[in-house]
Coordinates of C-alpha atoms and ligand atoms in Angstrom, one line a residue:
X1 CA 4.1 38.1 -11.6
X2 CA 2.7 39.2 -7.7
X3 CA 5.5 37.2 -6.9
X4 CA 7.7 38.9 -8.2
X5 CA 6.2 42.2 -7.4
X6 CA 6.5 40.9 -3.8
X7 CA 9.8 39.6 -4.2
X8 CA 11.0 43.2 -5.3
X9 CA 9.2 45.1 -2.2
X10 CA 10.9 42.9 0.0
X11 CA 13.9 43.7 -1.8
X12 CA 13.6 47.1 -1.3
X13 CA 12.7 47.2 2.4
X14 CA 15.5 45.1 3.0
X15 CA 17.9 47.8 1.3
X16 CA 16.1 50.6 3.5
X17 CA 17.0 48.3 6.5
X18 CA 20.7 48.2 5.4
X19 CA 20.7 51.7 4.8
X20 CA 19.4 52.0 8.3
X21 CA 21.9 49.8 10.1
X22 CA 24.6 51.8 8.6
X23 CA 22.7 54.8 10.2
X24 CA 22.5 53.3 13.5
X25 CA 26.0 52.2 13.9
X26 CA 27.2 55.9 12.4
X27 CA 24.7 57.1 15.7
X28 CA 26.6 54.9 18.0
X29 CA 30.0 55.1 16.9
X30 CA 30.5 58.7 15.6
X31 CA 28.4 61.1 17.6
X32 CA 27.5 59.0 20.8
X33 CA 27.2 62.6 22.7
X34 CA 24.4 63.5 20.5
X35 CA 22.1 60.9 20.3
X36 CA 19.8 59.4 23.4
X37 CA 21.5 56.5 25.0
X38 CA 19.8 53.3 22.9
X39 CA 18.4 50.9 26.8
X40 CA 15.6 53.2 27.5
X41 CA 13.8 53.5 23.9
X42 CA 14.4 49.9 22.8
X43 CA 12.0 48.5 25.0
X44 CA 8.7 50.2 24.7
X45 CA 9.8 50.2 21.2
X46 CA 9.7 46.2 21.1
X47 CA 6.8 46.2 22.9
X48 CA 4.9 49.0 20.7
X49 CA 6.3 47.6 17.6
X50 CA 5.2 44.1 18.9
X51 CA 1.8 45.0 18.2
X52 CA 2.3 47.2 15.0
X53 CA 1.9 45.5 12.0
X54 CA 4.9 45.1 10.2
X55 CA 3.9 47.1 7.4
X56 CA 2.9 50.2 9.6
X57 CA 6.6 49.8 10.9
X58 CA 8.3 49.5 7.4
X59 CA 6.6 53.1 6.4
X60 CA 8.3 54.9 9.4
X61 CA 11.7 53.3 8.8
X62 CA 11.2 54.6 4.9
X63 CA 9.9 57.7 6.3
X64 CA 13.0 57.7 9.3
X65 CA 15.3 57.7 6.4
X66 CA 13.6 60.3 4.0
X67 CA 14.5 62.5 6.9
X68 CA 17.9 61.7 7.0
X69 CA 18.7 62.1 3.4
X70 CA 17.1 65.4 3.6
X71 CA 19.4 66.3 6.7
X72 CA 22.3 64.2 5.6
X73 CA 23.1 67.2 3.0
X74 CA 23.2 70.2 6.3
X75 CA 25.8 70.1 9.6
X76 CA 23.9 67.8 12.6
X77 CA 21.1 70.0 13.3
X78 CA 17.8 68.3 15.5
X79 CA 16.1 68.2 12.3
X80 CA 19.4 65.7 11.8
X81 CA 19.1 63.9 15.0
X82 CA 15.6 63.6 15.3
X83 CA 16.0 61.9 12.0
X84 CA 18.7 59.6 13.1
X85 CA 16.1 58.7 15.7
X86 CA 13.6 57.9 14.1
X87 CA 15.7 55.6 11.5
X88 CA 16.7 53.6 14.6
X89 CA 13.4 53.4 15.9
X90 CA 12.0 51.9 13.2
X91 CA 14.9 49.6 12.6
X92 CA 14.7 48.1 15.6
X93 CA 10.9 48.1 15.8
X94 CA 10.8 46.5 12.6
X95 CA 12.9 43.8 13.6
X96 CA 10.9 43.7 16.4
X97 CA 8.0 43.7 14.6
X98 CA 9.1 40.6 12.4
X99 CA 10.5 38.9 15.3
X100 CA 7.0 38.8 16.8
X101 CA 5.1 38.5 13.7
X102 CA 7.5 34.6 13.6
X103 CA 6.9 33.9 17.1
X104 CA 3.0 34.3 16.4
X105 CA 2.8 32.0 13.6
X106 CA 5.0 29.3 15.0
X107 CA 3.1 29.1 18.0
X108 CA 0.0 29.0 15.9
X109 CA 1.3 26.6 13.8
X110 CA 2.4 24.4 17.2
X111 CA -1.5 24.7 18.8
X112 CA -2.9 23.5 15.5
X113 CA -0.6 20.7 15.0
X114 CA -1.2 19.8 18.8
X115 CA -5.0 19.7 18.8
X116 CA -4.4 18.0 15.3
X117 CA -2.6 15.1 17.3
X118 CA -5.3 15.0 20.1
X119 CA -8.1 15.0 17.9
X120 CA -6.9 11.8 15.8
X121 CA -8.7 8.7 16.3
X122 CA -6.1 6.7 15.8
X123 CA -3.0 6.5 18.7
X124 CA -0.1 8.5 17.7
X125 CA 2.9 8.3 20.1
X126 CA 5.8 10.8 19.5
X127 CA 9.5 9.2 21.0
X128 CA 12.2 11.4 21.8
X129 CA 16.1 10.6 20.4
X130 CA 16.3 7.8 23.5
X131 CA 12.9 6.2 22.7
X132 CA 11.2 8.1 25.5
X133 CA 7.7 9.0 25.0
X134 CA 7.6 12.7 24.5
X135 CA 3.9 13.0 23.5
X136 CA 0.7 10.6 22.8
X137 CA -2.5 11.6 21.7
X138 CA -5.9 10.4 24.2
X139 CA -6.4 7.3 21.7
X140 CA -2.8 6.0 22.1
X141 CA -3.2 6.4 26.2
X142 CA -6.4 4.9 25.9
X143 CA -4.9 1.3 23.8
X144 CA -1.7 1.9 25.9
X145 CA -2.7 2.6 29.2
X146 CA 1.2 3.3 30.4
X147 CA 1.4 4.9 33.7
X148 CA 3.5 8.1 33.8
X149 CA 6.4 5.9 35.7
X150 CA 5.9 4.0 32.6
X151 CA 6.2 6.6 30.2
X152 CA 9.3 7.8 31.4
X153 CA 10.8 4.4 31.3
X154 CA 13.7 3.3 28.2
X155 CA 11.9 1.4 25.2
X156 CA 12.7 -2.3 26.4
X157 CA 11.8 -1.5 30.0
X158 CA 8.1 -0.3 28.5
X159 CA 7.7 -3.6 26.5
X160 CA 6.6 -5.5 29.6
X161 CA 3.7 -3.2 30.6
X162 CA 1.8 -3.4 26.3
X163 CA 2.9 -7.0 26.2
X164 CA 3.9 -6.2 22.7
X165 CA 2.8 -9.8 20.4
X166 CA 3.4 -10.5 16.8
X167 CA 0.7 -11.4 14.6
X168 CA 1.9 -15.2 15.4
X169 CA 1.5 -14.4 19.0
X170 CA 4.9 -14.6 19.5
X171 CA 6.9 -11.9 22.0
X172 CA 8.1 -9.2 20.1
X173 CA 11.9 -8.1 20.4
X174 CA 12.6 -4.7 21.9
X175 CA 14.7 -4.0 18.5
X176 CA 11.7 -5.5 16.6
X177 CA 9.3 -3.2 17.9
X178 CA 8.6 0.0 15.9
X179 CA 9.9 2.7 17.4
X180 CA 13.1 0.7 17.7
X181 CA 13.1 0.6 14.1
X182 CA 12.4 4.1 13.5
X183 CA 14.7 4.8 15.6
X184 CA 17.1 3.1 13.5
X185 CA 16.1 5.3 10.6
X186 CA 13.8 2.3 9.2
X187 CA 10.0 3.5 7.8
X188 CA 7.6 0.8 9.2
X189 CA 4.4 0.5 7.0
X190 CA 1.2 -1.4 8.4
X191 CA 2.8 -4.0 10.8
X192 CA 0.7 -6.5 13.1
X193 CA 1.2 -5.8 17.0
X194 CA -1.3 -7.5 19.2
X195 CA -1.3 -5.8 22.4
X196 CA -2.9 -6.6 26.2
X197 CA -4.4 -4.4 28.3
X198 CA -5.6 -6.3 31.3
X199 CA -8.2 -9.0 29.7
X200 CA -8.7 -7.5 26.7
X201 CA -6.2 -8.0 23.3
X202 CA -6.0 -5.1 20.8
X203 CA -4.9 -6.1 17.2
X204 CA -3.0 -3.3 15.9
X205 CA -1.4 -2.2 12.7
X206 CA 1.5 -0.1 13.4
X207 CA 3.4 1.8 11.3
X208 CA 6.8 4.6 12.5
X209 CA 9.1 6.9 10.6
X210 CA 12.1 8.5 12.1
X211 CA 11.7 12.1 12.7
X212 CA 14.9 14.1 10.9
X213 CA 16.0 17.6 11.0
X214 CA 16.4 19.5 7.7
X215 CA 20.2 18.2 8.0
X216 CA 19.5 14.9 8.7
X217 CA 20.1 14.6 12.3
X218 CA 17.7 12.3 14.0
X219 CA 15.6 13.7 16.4
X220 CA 13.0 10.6 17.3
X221 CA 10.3 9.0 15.9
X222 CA 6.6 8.8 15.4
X223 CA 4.4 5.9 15.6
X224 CA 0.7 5.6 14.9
X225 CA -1.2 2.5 16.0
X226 CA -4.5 1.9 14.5
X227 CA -7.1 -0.7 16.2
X228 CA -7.7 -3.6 13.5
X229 CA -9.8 -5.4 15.9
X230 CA -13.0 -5.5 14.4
X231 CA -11.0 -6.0 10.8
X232 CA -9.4 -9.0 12.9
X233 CA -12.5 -10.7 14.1
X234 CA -14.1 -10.3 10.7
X235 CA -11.3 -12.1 8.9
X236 CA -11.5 -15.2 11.5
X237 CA -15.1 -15.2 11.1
X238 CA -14.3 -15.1 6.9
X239 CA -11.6 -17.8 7.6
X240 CA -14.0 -19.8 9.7
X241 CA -16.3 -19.4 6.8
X242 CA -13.8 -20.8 3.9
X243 CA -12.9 -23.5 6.7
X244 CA -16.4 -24.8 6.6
X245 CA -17.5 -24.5 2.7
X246 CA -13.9 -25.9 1.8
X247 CA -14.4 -29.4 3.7
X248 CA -18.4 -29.3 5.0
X249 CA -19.5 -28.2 1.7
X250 CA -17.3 -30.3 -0.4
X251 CA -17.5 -33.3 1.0
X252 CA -21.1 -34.2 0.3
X253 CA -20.2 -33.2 -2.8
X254 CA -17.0 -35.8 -3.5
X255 CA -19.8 -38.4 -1.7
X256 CA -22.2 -37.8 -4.6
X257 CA -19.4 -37.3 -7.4
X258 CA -18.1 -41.0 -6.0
X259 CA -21.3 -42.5 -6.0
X260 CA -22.5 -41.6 -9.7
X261 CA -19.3 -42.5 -10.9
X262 CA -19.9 -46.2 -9.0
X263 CA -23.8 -45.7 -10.5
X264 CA -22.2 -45.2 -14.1
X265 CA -20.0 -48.3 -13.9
X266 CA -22.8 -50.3 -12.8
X267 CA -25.5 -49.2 -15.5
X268 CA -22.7 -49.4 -18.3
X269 CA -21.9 -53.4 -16.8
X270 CA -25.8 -53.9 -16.8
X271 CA -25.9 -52.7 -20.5
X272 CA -29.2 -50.6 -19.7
X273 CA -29.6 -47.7 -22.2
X274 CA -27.1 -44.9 -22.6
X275 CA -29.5 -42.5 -22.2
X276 CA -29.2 -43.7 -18.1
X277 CA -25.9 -44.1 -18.4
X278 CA -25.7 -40.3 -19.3
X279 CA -27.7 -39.5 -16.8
X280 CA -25.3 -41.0 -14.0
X281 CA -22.9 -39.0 -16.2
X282 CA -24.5 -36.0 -15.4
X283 CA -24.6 -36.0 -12.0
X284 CA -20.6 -36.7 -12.1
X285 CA -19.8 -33.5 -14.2
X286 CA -22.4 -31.8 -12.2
X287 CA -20.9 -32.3 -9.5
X288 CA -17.2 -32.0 -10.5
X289 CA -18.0 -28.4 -12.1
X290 CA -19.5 -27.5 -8.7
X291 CA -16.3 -28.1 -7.0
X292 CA -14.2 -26.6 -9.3
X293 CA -16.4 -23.5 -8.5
X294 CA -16.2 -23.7 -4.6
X295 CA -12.2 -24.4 -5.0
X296 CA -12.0 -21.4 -7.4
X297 CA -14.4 -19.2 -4.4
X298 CA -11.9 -20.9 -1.5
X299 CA -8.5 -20.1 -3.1
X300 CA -9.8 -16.5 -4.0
X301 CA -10.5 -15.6 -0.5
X302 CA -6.8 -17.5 0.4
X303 CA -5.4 -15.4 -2.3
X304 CA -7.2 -11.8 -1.3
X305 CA -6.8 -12.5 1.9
X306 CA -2.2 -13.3 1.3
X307 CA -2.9 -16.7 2.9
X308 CA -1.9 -18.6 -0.1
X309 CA 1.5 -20.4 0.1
X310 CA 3.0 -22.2 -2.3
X311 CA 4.9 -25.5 -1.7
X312 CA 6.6 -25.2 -5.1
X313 CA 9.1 -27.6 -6.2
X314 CA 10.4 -29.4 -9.8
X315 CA 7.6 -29.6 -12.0
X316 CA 7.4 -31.6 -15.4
X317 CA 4.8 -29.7 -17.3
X318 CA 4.2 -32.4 -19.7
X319 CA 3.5 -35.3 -16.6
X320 CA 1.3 -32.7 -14.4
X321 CA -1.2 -32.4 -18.0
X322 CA -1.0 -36.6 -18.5
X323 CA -2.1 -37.0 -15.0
X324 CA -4.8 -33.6 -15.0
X325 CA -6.3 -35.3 -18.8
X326 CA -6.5 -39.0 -17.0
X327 CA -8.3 -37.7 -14.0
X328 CA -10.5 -35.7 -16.0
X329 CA -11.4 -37.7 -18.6
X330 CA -15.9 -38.1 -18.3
X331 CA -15.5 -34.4 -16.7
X332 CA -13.8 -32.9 -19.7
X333 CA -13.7 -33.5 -23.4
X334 CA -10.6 -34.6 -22.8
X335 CA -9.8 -36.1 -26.4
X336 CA -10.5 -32.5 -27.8
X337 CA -7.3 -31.5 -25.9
X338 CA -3.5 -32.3 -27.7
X339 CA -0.6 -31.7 -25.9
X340 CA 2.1 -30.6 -27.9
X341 CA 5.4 -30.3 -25.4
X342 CA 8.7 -31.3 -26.5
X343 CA 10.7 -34.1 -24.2
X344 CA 13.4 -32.2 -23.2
X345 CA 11.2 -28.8 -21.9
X346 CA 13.0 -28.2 -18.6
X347 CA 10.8 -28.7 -15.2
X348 CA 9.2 -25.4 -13.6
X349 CA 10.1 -24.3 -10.4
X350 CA 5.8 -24.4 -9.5
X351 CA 3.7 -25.7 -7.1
X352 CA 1.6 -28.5 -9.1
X353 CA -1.5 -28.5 -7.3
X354 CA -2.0 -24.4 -8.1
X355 CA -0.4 -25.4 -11.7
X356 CA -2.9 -28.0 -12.6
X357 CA -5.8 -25.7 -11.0
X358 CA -4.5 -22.9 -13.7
X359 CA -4.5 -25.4 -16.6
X360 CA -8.2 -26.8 -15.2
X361 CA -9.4 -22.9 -15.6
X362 CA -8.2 -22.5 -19.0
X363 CA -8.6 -25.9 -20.6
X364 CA -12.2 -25.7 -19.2
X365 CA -13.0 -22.4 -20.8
X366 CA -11.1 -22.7 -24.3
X367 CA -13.7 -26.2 -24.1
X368 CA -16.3 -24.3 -23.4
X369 CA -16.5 -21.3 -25.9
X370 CA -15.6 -23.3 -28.7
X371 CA -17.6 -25.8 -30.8
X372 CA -17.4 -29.4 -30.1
X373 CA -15.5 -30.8 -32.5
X374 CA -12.7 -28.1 -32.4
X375 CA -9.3 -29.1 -31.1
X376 CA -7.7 -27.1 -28.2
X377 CA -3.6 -27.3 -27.9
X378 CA -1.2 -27.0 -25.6
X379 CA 2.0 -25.6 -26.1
X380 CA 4.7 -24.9 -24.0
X381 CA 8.2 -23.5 -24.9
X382 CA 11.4 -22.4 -22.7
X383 CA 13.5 -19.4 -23.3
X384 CA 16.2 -17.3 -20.9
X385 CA 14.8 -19.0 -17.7
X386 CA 11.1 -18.9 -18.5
X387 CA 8.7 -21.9 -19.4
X388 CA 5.6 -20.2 -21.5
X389 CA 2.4 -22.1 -22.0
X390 CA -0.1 -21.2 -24.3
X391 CA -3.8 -22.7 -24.5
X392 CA -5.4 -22.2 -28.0
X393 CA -8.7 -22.7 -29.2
X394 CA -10.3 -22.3 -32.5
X395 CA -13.7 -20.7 -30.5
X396 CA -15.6 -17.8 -30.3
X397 CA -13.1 -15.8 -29.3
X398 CA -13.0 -11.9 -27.5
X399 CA -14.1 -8.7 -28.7
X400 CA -11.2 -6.0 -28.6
X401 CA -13.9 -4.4 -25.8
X402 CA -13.7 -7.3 -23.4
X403 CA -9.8 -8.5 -24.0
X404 CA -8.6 -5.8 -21.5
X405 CA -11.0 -7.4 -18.8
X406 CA -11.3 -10.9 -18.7
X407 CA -8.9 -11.2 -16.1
X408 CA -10.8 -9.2 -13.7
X409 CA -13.0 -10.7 -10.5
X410 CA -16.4 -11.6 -11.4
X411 CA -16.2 -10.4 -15.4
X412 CA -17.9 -12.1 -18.2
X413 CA -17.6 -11.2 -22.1
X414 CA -21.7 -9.9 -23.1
X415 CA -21.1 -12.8 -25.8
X416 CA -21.3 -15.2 -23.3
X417 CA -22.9 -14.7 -20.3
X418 CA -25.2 -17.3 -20.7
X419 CA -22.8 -19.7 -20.8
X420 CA -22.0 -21.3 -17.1
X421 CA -20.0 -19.8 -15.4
X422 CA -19.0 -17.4 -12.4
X423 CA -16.2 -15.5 -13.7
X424 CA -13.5 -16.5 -11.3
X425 CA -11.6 -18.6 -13.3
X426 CA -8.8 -16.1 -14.9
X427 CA -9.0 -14.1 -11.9
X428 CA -7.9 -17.3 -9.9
X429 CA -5.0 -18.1 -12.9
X430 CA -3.7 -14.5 -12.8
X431 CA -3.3 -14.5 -9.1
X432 CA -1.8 -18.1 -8.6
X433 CA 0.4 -17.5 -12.1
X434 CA 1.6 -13.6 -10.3
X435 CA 2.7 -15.7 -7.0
X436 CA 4.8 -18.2 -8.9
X437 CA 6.6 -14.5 -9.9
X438 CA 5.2 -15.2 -14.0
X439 CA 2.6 -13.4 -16.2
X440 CA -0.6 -14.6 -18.0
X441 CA -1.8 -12.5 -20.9
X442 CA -4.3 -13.3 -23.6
X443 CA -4.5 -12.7 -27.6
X444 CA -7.7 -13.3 -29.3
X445 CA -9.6 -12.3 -32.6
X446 CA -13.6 -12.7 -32.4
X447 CA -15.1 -15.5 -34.3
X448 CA -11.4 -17.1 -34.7
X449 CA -10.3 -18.2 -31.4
X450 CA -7.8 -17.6 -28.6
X451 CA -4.7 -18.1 -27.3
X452 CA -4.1 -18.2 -23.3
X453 CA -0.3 -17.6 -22.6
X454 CA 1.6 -18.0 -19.1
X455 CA 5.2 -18.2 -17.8
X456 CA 6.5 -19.5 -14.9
X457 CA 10.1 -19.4 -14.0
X458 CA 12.3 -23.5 -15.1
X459 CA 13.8 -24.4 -11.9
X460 CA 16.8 -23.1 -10.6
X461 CA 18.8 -26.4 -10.9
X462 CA 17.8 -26.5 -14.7
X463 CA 18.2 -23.0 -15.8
X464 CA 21.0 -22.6 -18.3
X465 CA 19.6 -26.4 -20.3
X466 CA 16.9 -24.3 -21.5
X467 CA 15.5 -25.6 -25.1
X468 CA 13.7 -23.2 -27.5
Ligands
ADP1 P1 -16.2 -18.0 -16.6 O1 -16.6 -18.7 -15.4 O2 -17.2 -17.0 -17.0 O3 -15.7 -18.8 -17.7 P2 -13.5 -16.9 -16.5 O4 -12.9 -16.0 -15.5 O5 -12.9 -18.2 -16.7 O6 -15.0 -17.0 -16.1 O7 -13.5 -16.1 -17.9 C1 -14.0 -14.8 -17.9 C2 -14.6 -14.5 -19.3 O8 -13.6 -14.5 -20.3 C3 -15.6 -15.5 -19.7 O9 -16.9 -15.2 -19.2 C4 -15.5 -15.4 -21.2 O10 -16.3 -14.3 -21.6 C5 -14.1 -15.0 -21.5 N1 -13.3 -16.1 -21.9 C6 -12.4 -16.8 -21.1 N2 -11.8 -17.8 -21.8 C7 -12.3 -17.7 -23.1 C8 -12.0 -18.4 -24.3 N3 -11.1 -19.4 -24.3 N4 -12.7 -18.0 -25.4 C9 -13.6 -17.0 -25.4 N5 -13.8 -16.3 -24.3 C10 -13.2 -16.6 -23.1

């Protein structure tokens, strides 16, 4: 509604201004003789009008023209002229007066975006059209450090002076380098430059846009550098970290897994009571479960951290479960578990080490929350390209409350929190299933059970033989 209202005075002012126009030209054109010459008046016009507001300026136009209307109707009189005057001094001093109220907010507009720039931590360098540096904040001459002979200098020529690296430490290409890209037209988000500045390195993530006209026509680029350092040295301190529990920690660990397995053979040859043999027993799962954990802990941090890769290749579901129930047998209730996967399922394009580390997770916990003489299957079945694999239990199942969760880091249904356990398991099987491209879901119905479903995609040499 006020916009409109403003819309409609703006409207109106503008048809006053035509109105005048047509007045002035009429002035210049008809009765030159009788009006002053326009050079003398225009100028402390401007200059008066210049620091008029514009409002003030549109009143004596309106006001200019009044006049005129009212002497329009007699011969030219001075009343006439003095009108006709007045019409084009506040024409041109409301031009004038708009003209300068413009220049004043663009240049306001130009300091605040300039001591926006210089104020930002992080380094922002502005490149012209040629990939000349037109403008960089304090922080960017500060991680820079380019001399002004530098600054002037093409893009590939600069690339010497930063000693521009990749994240591998490898040289980056002058057309590689950000503002290259950007200058291309290409949007950079977040990429890894390590740069040199005498003996120090800087780790950097960059990212440039290309900087268009309203038409489209490119007019350079800007690129902002921020200093990952400190985020760098953490993460090889973390890596350094994941190093050491994944082989210091676990090694101990297979040491005393191997040696009460060895303690278990020997008590059950002696034929010394079960209750020692259990014992021995003990140890082994106790151990065993520990890893599991540590592994689960390791190939989170891997996974959070987008070091995981995959070395995937053909994978028979049915012979990666044969060999996962052998090994595990004394570990897990193995003999609760039935595998129910026809011959002819076609092979996964997976990597079997992440694979068996999902089916660990789930066949662990459909053993754990549900009684012990309850059976757990395994099913899997192919359709258009996909292998799915369900694990279902007959257990304790998930409230509707928790279902919507269980896949999250660290989360544990109330019903079973004192149950053993860190709550890594499904996080770890929804991240390792997402990077093999699938999906893992889960159905369940409290007090009835569950059912654990994944797909992964049948390897590319077998899609198309796909059984159902
Ligand atoms: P945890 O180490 O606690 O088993 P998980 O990430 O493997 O961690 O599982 C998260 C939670 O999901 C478990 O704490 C449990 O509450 C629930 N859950 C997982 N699998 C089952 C299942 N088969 N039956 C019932 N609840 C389950």
């Amino acid at each position: 509604m006020r916009q409109e209202r403003t819309y409609g005075r703006w409207m109106m002012l503008f048809l006053l201004v035509l109105l005048d126009v047509g007045v002035f030209l009429v002035d210049i054109y008809f009765i030159p003789e009788n009006v002053l010459p326009p050079a003398p008046y225009v100028i402390p016009v401007l200059i008066s009008a210049y620091l008029l507001p514009p409002s003030l300026v549109a009143a004596i136009t309106a006001l200019s023209i009044a006049f005129q209307l009212t002497a329009a109707s007699f011969h030219p009189t001075p009343l006439w002229l003095v009108s006709l005057y007045a019409a084009s001094i506040g024409l041109v001093g409301f031009l004038a007066a708009a003209l300068s109220h413009r220049t004043r907010r663009e240049a306001a507009t130009a300091a605040q975006l300039d001591s926006t720039i210089t104020s930002m931590a992080d380094a922002v360098v502005i490149y012209g059209r040629d990939g000349e540096i037109l403008r960089m904040n304090p922080a960017a001459e500060r991680m820079l450090g380019l001399s002004e002979e530098e600054r002037r200098l093409p893009l590939a020529g600069r690339l010497p002076a930063v000693q521009a690296e990749t994240e591998e430490r490898k040289p980056i290409e002058p057309e590689d380098t950000p503002p290259a890209r950007a200058l291309r037209g290409e949007t950079v988000r977040g990429m890894v430059v390590v740069l040199h500045r005498g003996e120090r390195t800087i780790w950097t993530s960059a990212s440039a846009s290309p900087i268009c006209s309203p038409d489209g026509t490119l007019l350079g680029a800007v690129v902002t550098l921020v200093d990952i350092t400190k985020r760098h040295e953490l993460e090889e301190q973390r890596d350094d970290l994941v190093r050491a529990i994944s082989h210091d920690l676990r090694n101990p660990l297979t040491a005393v897994q191997g040696q009460a397995q060895l303690l278990q053979r020997l008590l059950r040859g002696m034929g010394v009571e079960e209750r020692m043999v259990r014992s021995a027993e003990a140890i082994t799962i106790g151990a065993q479960r520990m890893n599991a954990m540590i592994l689960d802990l390791v190939e989170s941090t891997r996974l959070e951290a987008g070091q995981l890769r995959l070395t995937k290749r053909p994978t028979n579901l049915r012979a990666l479960l044969d060999g996962l129930l052998d090994r595990s047998s004394g570990v897990m209730e193995v003999e609760r578990i039935r595998v129910q996967i026809p011959a002819d399922l076609p092979p996964v394009d997976a990597d079997p080490d992440r694979l068996e580390r999902v089916f660990t997770n789930l066949l662990t916990n459909a053993l754990k929350y549900s009684s012990k003489g309850s059976e757990v299957v395994v099913e899997a079945v192919a359709t258009d390209g996909w292998v799915t694999t369900s694990v279902v239990d007959r257990g304790v199942g998930i409230s509707e409350e928790d279902l919507p969760h269980i896949f999250e880091r660290f989360y544990r249904a109330k019903g079973t929190r004192k149950t053993e356990g860190l709550g890594m398991g499904l996080y770890i099987a929804r991240m390792l299933i997402e990077a093999h491209g699938g999906r893992i879901w889960a159905e369940s119905h409290e007090g009835e059970g569950s059912r654990f479903s994944f797909t992964i995609p049948v390897a590319v040499s077998n899609r198309g033989t796909d059984t159902d």
